[in-house]
PDB file of C-alpha atoms in Angstrom:
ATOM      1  CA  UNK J   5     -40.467 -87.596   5.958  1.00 87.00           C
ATOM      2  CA  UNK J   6     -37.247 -86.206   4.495  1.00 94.00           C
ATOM      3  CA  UNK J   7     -33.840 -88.314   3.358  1.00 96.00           C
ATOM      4  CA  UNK J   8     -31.234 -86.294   4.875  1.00 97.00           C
ATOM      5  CA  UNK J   9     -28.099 -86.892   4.801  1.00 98.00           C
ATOM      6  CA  UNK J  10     -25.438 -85.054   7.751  1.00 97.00           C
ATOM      7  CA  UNK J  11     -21.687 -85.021   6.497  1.00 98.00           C
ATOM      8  CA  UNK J  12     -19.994 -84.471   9.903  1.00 97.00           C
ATOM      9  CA  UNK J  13     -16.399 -85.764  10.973  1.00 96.00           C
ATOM     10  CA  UNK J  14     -17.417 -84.833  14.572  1.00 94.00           C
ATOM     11  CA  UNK J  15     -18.518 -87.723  16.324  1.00 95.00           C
ATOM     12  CA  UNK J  16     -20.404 -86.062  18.522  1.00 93.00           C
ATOM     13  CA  UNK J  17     -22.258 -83.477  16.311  1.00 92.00           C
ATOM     14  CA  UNK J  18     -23.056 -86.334  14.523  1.00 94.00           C
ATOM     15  CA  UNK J  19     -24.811 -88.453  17.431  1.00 94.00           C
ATOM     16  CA  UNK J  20     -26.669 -85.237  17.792  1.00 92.00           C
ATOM     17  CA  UNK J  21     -27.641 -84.026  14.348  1.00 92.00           C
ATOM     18  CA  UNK J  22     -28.917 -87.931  13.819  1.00 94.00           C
ATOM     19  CA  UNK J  23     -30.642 -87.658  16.792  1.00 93.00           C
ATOM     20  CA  UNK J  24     -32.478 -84.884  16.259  1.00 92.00           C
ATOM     21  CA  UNK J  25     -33.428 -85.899  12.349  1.00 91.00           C
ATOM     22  CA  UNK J  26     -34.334 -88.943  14.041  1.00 91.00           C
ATOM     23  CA  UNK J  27     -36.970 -87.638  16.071  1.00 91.00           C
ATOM     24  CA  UNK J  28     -38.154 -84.975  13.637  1.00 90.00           C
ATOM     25  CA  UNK J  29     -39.314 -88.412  11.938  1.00 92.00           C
ATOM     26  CA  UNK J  30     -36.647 -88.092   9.061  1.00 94.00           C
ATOM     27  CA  UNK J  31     -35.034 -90.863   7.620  1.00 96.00           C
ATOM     28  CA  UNK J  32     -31.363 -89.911   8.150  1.00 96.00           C
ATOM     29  CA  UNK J  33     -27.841 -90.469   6.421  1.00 97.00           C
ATOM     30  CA  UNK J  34     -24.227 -90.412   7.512  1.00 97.00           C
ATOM     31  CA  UNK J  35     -20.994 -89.404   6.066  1.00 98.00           C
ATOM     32  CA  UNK J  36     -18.202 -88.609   7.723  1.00 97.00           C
ATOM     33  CA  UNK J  37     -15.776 -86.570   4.610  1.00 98.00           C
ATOM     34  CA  UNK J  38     -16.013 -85.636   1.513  1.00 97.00           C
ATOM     35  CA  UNK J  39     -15.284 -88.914  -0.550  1.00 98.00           C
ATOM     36  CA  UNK J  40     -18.220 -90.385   1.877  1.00 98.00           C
ATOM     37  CA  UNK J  41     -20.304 -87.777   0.634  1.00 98.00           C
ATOM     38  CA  UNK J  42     -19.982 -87.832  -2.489  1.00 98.00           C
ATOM     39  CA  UNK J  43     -20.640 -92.005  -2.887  1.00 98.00           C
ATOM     40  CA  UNK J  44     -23.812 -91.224  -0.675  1.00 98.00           C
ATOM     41  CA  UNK J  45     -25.277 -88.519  -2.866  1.00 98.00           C
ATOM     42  CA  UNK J  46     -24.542 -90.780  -5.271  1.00 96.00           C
ATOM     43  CA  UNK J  47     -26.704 -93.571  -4.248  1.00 96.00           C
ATOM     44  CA  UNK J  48     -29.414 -92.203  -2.333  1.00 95.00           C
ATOM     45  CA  UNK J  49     -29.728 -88.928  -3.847  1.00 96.00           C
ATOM     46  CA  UNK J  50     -31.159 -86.956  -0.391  1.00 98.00           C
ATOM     47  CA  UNK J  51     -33.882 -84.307   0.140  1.00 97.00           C
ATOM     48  CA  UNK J  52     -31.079 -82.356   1.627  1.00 97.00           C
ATOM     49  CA  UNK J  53     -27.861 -82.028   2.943  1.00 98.00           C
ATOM     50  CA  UNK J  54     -26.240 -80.687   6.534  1.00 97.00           C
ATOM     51  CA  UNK J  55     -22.647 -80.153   5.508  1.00 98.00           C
ATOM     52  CA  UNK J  56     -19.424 -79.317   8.119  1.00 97.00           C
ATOM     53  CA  UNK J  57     -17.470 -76.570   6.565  1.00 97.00           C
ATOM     54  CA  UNK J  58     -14.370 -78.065   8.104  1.00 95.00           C
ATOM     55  CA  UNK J  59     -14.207 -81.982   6.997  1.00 97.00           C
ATOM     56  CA  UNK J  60     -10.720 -84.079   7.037  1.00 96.00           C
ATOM     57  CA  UNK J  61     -10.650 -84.417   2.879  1.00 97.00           C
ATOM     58  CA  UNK J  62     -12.203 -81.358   1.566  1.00 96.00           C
ATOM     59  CA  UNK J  63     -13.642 -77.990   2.503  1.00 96.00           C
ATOM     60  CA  UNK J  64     -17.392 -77.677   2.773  1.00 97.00           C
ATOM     61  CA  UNK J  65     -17.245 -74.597   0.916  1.00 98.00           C
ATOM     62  CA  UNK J  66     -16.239 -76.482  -2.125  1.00 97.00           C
ATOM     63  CA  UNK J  67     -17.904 -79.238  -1.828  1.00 98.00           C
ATOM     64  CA  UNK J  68     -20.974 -77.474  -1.987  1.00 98.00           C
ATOM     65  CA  UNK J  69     -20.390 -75.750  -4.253  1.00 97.00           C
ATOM     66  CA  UNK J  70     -19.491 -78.177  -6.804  1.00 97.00           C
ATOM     67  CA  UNK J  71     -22.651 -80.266  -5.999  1.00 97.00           C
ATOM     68  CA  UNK J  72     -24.464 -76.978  -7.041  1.00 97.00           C
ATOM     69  CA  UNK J  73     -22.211 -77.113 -10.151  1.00 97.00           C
ATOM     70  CA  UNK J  74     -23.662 -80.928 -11.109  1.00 96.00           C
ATOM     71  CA  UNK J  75     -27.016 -81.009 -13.008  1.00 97.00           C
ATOM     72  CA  UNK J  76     -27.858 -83.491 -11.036  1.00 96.00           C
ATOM     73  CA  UNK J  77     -27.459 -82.004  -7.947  1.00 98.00           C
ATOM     74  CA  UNK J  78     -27.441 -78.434  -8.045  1.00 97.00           C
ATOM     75  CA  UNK J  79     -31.332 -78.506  -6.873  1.00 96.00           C
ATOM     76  CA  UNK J  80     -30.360 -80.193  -3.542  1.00 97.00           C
ATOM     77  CA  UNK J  81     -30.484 -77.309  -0.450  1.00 97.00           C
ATOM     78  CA  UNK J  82     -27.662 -77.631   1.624  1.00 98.00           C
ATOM     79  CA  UNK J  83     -27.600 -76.279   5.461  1.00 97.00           C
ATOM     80  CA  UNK J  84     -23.663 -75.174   6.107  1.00 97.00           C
ATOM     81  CA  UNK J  85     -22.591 -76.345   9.420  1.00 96.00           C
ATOM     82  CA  UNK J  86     -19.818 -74.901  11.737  1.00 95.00           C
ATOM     83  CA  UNK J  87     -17.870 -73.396  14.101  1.00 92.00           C
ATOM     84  CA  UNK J  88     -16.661 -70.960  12.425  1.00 93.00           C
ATOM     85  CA  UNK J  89     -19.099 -68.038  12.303  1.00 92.00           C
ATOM     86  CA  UNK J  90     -17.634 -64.810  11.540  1.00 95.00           C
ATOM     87  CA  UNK J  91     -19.505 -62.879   8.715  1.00 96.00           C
ATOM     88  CA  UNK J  92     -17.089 -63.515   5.975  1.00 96.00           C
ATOM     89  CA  UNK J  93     -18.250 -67.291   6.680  1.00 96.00           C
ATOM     90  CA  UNK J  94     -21.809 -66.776   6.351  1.00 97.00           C
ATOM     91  CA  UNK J  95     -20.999 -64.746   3.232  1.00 97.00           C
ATOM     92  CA  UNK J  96     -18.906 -67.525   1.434  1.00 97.00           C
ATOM     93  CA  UNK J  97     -21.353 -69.742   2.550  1.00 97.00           C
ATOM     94  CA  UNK J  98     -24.299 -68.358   0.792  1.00 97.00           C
ATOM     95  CA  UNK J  99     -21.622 -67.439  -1.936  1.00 97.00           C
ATOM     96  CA  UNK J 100     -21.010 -71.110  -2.587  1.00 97.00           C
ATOM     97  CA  UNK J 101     -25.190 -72.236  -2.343  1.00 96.00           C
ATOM     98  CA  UNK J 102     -26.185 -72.576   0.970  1.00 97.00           C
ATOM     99  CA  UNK J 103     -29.496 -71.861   2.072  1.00 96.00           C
ATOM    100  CA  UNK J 104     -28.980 -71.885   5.125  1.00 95.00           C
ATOM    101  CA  UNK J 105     -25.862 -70.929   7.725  1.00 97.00           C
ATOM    102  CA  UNK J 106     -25.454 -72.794  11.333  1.00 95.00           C
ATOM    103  CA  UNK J 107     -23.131 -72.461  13.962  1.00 94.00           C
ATOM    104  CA  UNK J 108     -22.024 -74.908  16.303  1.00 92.00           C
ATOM    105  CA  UNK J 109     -22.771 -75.600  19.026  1.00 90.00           C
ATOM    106  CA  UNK J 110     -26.729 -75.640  17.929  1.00 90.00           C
ATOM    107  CA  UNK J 111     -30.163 -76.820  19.740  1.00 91.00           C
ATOM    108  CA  UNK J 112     -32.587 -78.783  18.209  1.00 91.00           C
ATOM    109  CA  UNK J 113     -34.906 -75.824  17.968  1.00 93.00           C
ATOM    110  CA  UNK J 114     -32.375 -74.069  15.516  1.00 93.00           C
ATOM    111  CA  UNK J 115     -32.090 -77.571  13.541  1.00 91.00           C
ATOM    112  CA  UNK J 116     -35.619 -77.830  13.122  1.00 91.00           C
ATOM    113  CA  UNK J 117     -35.980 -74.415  12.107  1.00 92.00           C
ATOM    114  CA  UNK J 118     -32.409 -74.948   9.760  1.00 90.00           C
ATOM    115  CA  UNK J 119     -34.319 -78.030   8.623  1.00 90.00           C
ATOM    116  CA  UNK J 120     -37.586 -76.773   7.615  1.00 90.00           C
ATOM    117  CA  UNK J 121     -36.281 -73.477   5.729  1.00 88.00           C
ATOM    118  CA  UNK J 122     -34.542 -76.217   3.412  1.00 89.00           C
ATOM    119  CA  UNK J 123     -37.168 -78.273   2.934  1.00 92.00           C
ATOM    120  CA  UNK J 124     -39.739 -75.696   1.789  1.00 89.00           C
ATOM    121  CA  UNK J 125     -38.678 -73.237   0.180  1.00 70.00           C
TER     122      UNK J 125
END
């Protein structure tokens, strides 16, 4: 079992990505922006992180990449989620330390998949 924490100001992408960490058997986290986030990777310090590109107080982008900036959390994967998914996207994405790229709307099977990828390698 994996702490993962889902930054997400959709609340209905976030119903379903705690859902499905849910019954993956993962013990799951919620933020809903940025400053959220940021107090959450604070405290709990997760296994790794599903992250909106497009949240109310910051851009995903960034975010990510300063939390692979931070000693302490540069080793953290982070999965980019969105609806935006023109190449340029993927490529800033992986640009700014995602491991992994996934656009919206997604099934569980691509989660899973999105999950597992982070966790192990």
């Amino acid at each position: 079992m994996a702490r993962i924490l889902i930054v997400e100001d959709d609340p209905i992408s976030m119903v379903k990505g705690i859902d499905i960490m849910k019954q993956l058997g993962h013990e799951t986290f919620a933020a809903k922006n940025g400053a959220e986030a940021a107090e959450a990777i604070r405290q709990l310090l997760p296994d790794a992180i599903l992250l909106d590109v497009e949240l109310p107080d910051t851009n995903g982008f960034d975010f990510g990449q300063k939390l692979k900036a931070h000693p302490r959390t540069k080793q953290i994967p982070i999965a980019y989620v969105s609806g935006r998914d023109k190449p340029a996207d993927y490529k800033r994405g992986f640009a700014s330390g995602g491991r992994v790229y996934l656009a919206k709307p997604y099934t569980s099977r691509a989660l899973n998949t999105a999950l597992t990828s982070l966790l192990t390698s």
